[in-house]
Each structure stands twice: as C-alpha cells, then as structure tokens.
Short mmCIF file of C-alpha atoms in Angstrom, two decimals:
data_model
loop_
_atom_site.label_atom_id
_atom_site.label_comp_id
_atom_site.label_asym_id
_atom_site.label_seq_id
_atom_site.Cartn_x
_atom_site.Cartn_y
_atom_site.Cartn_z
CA UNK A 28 103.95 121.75 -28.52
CA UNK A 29 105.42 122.33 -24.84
CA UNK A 30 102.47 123.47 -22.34
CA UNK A 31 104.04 126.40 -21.97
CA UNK A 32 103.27 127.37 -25.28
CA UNK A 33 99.72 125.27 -25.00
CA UNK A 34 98.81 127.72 -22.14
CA UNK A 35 100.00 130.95 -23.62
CA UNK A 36 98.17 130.40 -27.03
CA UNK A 37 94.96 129.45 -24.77
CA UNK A 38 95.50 132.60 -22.60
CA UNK A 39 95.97 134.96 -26.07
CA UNK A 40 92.95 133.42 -27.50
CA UNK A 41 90.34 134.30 -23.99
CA UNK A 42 91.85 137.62 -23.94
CA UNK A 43 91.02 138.20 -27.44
CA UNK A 44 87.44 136.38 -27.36
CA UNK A 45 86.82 138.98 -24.36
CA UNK A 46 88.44 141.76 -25.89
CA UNK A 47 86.22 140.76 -29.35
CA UNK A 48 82.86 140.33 -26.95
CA UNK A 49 83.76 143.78 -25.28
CA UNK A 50 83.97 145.66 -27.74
CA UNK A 51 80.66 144.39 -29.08
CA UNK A 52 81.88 142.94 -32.67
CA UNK A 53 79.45 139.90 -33.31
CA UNK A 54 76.87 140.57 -36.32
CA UNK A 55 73.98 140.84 -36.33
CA UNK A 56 74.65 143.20 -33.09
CA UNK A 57 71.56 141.76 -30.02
CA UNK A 58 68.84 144.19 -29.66
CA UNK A 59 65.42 145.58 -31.43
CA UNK A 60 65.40 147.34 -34.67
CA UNK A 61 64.61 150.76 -35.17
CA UNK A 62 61.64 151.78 -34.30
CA UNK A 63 60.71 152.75 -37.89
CA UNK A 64 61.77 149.17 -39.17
CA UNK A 65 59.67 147.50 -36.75
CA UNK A 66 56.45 149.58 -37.71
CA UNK A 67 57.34 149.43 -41.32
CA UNK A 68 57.28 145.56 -41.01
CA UNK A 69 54.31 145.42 -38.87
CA UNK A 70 53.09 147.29 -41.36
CA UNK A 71 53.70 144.87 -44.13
CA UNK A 72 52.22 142.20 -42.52
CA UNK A 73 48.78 143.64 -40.72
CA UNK A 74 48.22 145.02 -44.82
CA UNK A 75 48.80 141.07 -46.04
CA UNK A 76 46.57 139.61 -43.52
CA UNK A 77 43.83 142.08 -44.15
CA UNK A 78 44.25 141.53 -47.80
CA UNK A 79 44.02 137.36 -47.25
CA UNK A 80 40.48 138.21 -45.15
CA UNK A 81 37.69 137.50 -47.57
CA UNK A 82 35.16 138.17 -44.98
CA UNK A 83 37.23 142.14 -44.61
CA UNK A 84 37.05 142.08 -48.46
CA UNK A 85 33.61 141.60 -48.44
CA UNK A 86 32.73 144.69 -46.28
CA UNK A 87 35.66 146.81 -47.43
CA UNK A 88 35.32 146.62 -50.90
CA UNK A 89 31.85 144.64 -52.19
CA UNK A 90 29.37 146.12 -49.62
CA UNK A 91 30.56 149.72 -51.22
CA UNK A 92 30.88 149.37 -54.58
CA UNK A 93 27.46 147.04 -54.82
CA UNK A 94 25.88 150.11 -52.92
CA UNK A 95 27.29 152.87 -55.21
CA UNK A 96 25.93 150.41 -58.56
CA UNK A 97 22.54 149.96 -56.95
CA UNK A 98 21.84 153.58 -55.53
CA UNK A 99 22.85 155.00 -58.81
CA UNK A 100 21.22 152.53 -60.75
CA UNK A 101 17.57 152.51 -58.76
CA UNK A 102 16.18 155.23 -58.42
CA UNK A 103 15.26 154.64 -54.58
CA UNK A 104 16.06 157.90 -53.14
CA UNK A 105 16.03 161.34 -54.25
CA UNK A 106 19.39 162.71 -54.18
CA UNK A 107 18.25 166.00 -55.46
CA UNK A 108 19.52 167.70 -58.66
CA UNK A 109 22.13 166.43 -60.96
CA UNK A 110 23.31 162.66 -61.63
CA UNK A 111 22.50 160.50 -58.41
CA UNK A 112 25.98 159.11 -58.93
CA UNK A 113 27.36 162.89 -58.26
CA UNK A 114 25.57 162.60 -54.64
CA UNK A 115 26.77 159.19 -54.14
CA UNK A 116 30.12 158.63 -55.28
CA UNK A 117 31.73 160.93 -52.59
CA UNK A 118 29.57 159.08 -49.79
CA UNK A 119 30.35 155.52 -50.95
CA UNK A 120 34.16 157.03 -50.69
CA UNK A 121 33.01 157.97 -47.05
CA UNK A 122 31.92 154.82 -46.29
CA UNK A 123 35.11 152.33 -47.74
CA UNK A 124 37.02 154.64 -45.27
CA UNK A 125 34.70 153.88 -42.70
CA UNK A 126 34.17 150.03 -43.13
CA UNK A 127 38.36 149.60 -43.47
CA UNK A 128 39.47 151.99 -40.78
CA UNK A 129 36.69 151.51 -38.09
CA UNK A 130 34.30 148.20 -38.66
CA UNK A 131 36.83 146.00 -40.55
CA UNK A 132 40.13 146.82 -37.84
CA UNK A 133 37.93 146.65 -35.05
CA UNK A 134 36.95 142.97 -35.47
CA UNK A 135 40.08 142.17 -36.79
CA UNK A 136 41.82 143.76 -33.85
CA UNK A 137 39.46 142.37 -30.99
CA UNK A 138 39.68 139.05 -32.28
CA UNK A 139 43.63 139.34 -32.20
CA UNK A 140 43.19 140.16 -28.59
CA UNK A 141 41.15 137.29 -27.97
CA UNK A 142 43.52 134.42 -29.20
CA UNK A 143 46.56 135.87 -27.74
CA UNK A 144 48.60 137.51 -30.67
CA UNK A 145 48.35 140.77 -29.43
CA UNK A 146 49.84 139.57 -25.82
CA UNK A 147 52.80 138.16 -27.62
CA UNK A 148 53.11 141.00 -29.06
CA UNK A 149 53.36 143.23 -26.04
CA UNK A 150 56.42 141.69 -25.04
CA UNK A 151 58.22 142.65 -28.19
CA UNK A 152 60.17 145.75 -28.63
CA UNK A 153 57.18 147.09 -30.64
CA UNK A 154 55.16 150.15 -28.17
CA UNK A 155 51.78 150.22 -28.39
CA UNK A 156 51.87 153.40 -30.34
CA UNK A 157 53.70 151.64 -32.58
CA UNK A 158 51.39 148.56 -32.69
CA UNK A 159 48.70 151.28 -33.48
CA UNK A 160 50.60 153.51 -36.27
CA UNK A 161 51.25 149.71 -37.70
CA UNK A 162 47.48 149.18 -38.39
CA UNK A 163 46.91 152.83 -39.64
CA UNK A 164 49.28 152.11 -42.28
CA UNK A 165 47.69 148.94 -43.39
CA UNK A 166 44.45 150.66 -43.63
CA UNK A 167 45.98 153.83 -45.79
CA UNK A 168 47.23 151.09 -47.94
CA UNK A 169 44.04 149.39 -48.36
CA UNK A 170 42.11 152.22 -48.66
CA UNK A 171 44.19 153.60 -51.79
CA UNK A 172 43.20 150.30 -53.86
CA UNK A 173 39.58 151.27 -52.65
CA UNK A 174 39.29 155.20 -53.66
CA UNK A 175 40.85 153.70 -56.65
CA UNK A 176 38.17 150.91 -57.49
CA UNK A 177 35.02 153.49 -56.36
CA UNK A 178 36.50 156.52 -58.94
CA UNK A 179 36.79 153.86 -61.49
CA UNK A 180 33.08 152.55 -61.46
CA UNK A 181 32.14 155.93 -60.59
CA UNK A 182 33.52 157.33 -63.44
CA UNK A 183 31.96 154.17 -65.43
CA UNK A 184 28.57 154.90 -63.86
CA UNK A 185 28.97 158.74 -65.43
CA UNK A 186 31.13 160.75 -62.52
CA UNK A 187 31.87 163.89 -63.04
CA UNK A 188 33.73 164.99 -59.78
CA UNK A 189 35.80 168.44 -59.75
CA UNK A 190 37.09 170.57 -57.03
CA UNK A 191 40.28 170.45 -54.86
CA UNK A 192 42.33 167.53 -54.41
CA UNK A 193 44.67 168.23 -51.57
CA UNK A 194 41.22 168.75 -49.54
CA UNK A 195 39.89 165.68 -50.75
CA UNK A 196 43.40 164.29 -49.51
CA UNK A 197 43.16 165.86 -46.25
CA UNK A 198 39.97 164.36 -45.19
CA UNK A 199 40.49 161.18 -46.05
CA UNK A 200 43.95 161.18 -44.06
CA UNK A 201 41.90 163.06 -40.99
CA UNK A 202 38.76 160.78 -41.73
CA UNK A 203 41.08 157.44 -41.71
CA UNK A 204 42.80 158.62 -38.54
CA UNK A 205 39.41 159.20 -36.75
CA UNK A 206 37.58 156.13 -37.66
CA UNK A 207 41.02 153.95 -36.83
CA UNK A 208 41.26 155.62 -33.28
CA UNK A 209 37.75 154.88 -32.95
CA UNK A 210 38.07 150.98 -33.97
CA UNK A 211 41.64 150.43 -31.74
CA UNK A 212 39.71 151.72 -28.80
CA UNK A 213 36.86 149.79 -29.41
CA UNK A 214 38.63 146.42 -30.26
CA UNK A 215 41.21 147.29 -26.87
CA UNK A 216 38.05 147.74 -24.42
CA UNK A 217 35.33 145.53 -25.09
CA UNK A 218 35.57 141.99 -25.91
CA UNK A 219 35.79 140.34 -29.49
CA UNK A 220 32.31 139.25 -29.65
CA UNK A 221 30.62 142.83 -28.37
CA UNK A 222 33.19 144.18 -30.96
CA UNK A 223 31.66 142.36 -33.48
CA UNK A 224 28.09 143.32 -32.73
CA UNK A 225 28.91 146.70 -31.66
CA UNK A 226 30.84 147.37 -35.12
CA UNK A 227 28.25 146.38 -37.28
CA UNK A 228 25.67 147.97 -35.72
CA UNK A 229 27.42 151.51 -35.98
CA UNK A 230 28.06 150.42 -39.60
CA UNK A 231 24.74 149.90 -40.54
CA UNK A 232 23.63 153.45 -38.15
CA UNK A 233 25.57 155.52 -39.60
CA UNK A 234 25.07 154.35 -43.25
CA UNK A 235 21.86 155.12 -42.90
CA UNK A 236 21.67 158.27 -40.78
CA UNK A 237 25.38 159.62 -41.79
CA UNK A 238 24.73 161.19 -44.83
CA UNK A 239 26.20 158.75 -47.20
CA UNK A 240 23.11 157.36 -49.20
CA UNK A 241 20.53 159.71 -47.54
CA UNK A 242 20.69 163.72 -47.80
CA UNK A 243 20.50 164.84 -44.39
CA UNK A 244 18.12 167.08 -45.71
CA UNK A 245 15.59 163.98 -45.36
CA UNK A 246 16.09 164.05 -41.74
CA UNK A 247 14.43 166.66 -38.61
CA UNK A 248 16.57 169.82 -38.08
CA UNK A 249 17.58 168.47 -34.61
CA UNK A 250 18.79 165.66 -35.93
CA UNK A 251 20.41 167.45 -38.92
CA UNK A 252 22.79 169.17 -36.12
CA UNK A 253 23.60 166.33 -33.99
CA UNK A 254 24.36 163.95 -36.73
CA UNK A 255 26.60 166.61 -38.45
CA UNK A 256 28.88 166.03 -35.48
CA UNK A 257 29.95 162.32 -36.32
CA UNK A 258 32.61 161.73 -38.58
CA UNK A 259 31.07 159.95 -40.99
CA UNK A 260 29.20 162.54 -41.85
CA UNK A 261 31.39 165.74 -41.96
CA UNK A 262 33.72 162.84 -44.28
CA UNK A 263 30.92 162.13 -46.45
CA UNK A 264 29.51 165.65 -46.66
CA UNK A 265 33.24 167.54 -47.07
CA UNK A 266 33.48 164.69 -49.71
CA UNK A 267 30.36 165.80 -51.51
CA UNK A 268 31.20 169.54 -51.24
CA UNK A 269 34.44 169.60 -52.72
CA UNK A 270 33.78 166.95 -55.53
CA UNK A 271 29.99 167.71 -56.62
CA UNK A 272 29.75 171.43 -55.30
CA UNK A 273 33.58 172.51 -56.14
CA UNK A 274 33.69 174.06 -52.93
CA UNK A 275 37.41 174.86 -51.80
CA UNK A 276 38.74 173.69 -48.14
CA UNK A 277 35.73 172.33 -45.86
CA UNK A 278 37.50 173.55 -42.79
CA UNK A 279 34.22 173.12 -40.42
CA UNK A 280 34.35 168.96 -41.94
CA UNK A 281 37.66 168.96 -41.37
CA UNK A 282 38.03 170.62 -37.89
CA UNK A 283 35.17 167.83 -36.99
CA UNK A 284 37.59 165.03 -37.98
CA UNK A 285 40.69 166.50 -36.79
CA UNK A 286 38.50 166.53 -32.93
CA UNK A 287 37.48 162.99 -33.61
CA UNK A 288 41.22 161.79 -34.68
CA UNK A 289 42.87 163.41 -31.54
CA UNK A 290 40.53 161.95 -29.12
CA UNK A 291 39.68 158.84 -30.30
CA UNK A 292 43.58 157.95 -30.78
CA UNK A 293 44.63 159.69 -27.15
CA UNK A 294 41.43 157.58 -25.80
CA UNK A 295 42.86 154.00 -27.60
CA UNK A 296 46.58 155.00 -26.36
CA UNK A 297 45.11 155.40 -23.35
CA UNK A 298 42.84 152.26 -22.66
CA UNK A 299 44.10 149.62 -25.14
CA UNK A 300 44.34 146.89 -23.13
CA UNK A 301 46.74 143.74 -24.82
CA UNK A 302 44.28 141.21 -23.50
#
C-alpha cells in the first residue's frame, strides 16, 4: 500500500470519526436522564433502604400496630361510645403517617447529611426538589403496606369503618405531604443528633396531645383550639370523622393540612442545606 493511499485512507477515516462525533452518534448519548427517571430511581432506592432499616420498622410499623392492639384491648381510656377500636383505628392510621413521613425521614435524612451522601448527591443532576419528591415517594410507598397492615388488625380487632374513601385518600396524600415537608426541613436545618431528639420528642407530644389515643375532649378548651391546628390532629380527627362518624369531605381538616403541606415544603425548599 503506497503512502499515498496510507494517507488518504487515514485522512477519510478523521473526517469521518469527526463527522461521527459531530453529529453526536455514540450510545449511550453523555448527559443526565430525565428528570422523571432520576426521581423514579431515587425513588426506588430511598423505599429499599427504608425497608432494610429495622430500627424505621420498628417505629413505622410495630410502635402503631402494638398501640392500636393494646388501646383496644385495655380498657385505659375512655374513648366514648361505640367499640374503642372505632376511635382508634383512624388515629393509629394518623400516627403510621406521622412516624414514616415526619419522625422516621427526619432521622434518616439528617443522618444522610451527616456522613456525606447527601453532598454527593448535590453534585448530581438530581435538584433538590427532586431529591425531596424522591423521599415523598418512598414514604407513599411505605405507607400503603402500613394502612394496609392497621385495616387488617383493625378489622381483626372488630372495625367497622364506613364513610368516603376519596376523603380518606385525600388526607392521607395532604397529611403525608405535610408531615414530609416538616421532617426535610427539620433533617436540612438542624444537625443529625438534635434531629434525633427533636423527632422523637414531637412523636411522643403529639401522640399524646394530638388526638390519636386521647379525645381532645379530655383536654381544656384552650388547648382544644390550639392543638386542633397541628396536623396530626386535623389527620387523626378528619380520619375519625369520615370512618367512625360517616361524615362526607372534612374540608376544615383538610384546609389545615393543605396550609401545613405548602409551607412546610416551600420552608424545606427553601433552607435544606446539603451539609
């Protein structure tokens, strides 16, 4: 082979390598996925490493159900008329929503923070809304496995819920989306170990004073008002009148959590900090 020809062939072969790179050929093409492909598989994994947490387990799904078997079992407060599992049931609901979408992602979360895995995430394509939609998904999927564990004992313990179920949809979509903005703001501000304390102590607060195992009845009228402002208690008490009163849409519960959802999530968009 002459040079000649030697040359030419090496010339026709650049000028098709840079024609080829030009035109932007190669597979897979450099660059981030879609932004719903990159959430979807965040997704997928913050729902796998939540499921793999036996300590999350533990106050997700045991500290509820052992409370719904006890409260309904013992009779150690009065619930008023009717079963005591009528009055509890949609409370203990209240709560699994609670200890998944607040306590549970806010130590998770902070603790992420702590050791560096959300900072490498930062500098991936994923936003921080979409970080944040990622976990909300996770804790939608979690939560369906535990409505679905509660109505079964429930209904084992001698439930007899009625009423609408597009409102009892509704609030637990509004109530997840308020307690998660609540945790992500929490776990992006303070550090993991006041996250810890500080999400356990609300926990145990607002099991106690948020209408979940205690009628708020039991409680002084001032207090009655102010603690019908939290969300755990217009969840657990639009809970309670749609499935033991048969009342139709709680708007009033549900204009509550819709408040809660919008500023707790514009609040953790705001001042999540990556580390």
């Amino acid at each position: 082979m002459s040079p000649e020809t030697t040359g030419t062939g090496t010339g026709a072969g650049a000028g098709a390598d840079a024609r080829t790179t030009a035109a932007g050929t190669y597979a897979p093409s450099p660059g981030a996925a879609p932004l719903p492909r990159m959430i979807a598989a965040q997704a997928v994994l913050e729902t796998k490493m939540l499921l793999r947490n036996g300590e999350q387990l533990l106050l997700t799904v045991i500290i509820p159900t052992l409370l719904l078997v006890l409260f309904s079992a013992v009779d150690v407060v009065d619930t008023g008329d009717g079963e005591a599992v009528d009055f509890l049931a949609p409370g203990i609901l209240a709560l699994a929503v609670m200890s998944t979408a607040f306590t549970g992602q806010a130590i998770a979360t902070g603790f992420e923070r702590r050791y560096g895995v959300l900072k490498r995430l930062a500098v991936s394509p994923l936003p921080r809304w979409g970080l944040m939609t990622a976990k909300t998904l996770s804790v939608l999927v979690t939560e369906v496995l535990q409505v679905i564990l509660v109505t079964v004992i429930a209904f084992a313990l001698g439930w007899s819920p009625h009423g609408n179920p597009f409102a009892v949809l509704l609030l637990l979509v509004l109530g997840t989306a308020a307690f998660s903005g609540l945790g992500l703001l929490m776990a992006g501000t303070l550090k993991a170990e006041a996250t810890l304390a500080a999400a356990n102590l609300v926990f145990l607060l607002l099991l106690v004073g948020g209408g979940v195992v205690v009628p708020l009845d039991k409680f002084p009228q001032a207090a009655q008002d102010a603690l019908g402002l939290l969300p755990i208690t217009a969840l657990s008490e639009g809970l309670r009148d749609v499935l033991k009163d048969g009342a139709g849409m709680p708007w009033g519960n549900l204009g509550i959590l819709a408040a809660w959802a919008v500023v707790g999530l514009a609040a953790a968009g705001r001042f999540f900090r990556w580390e």
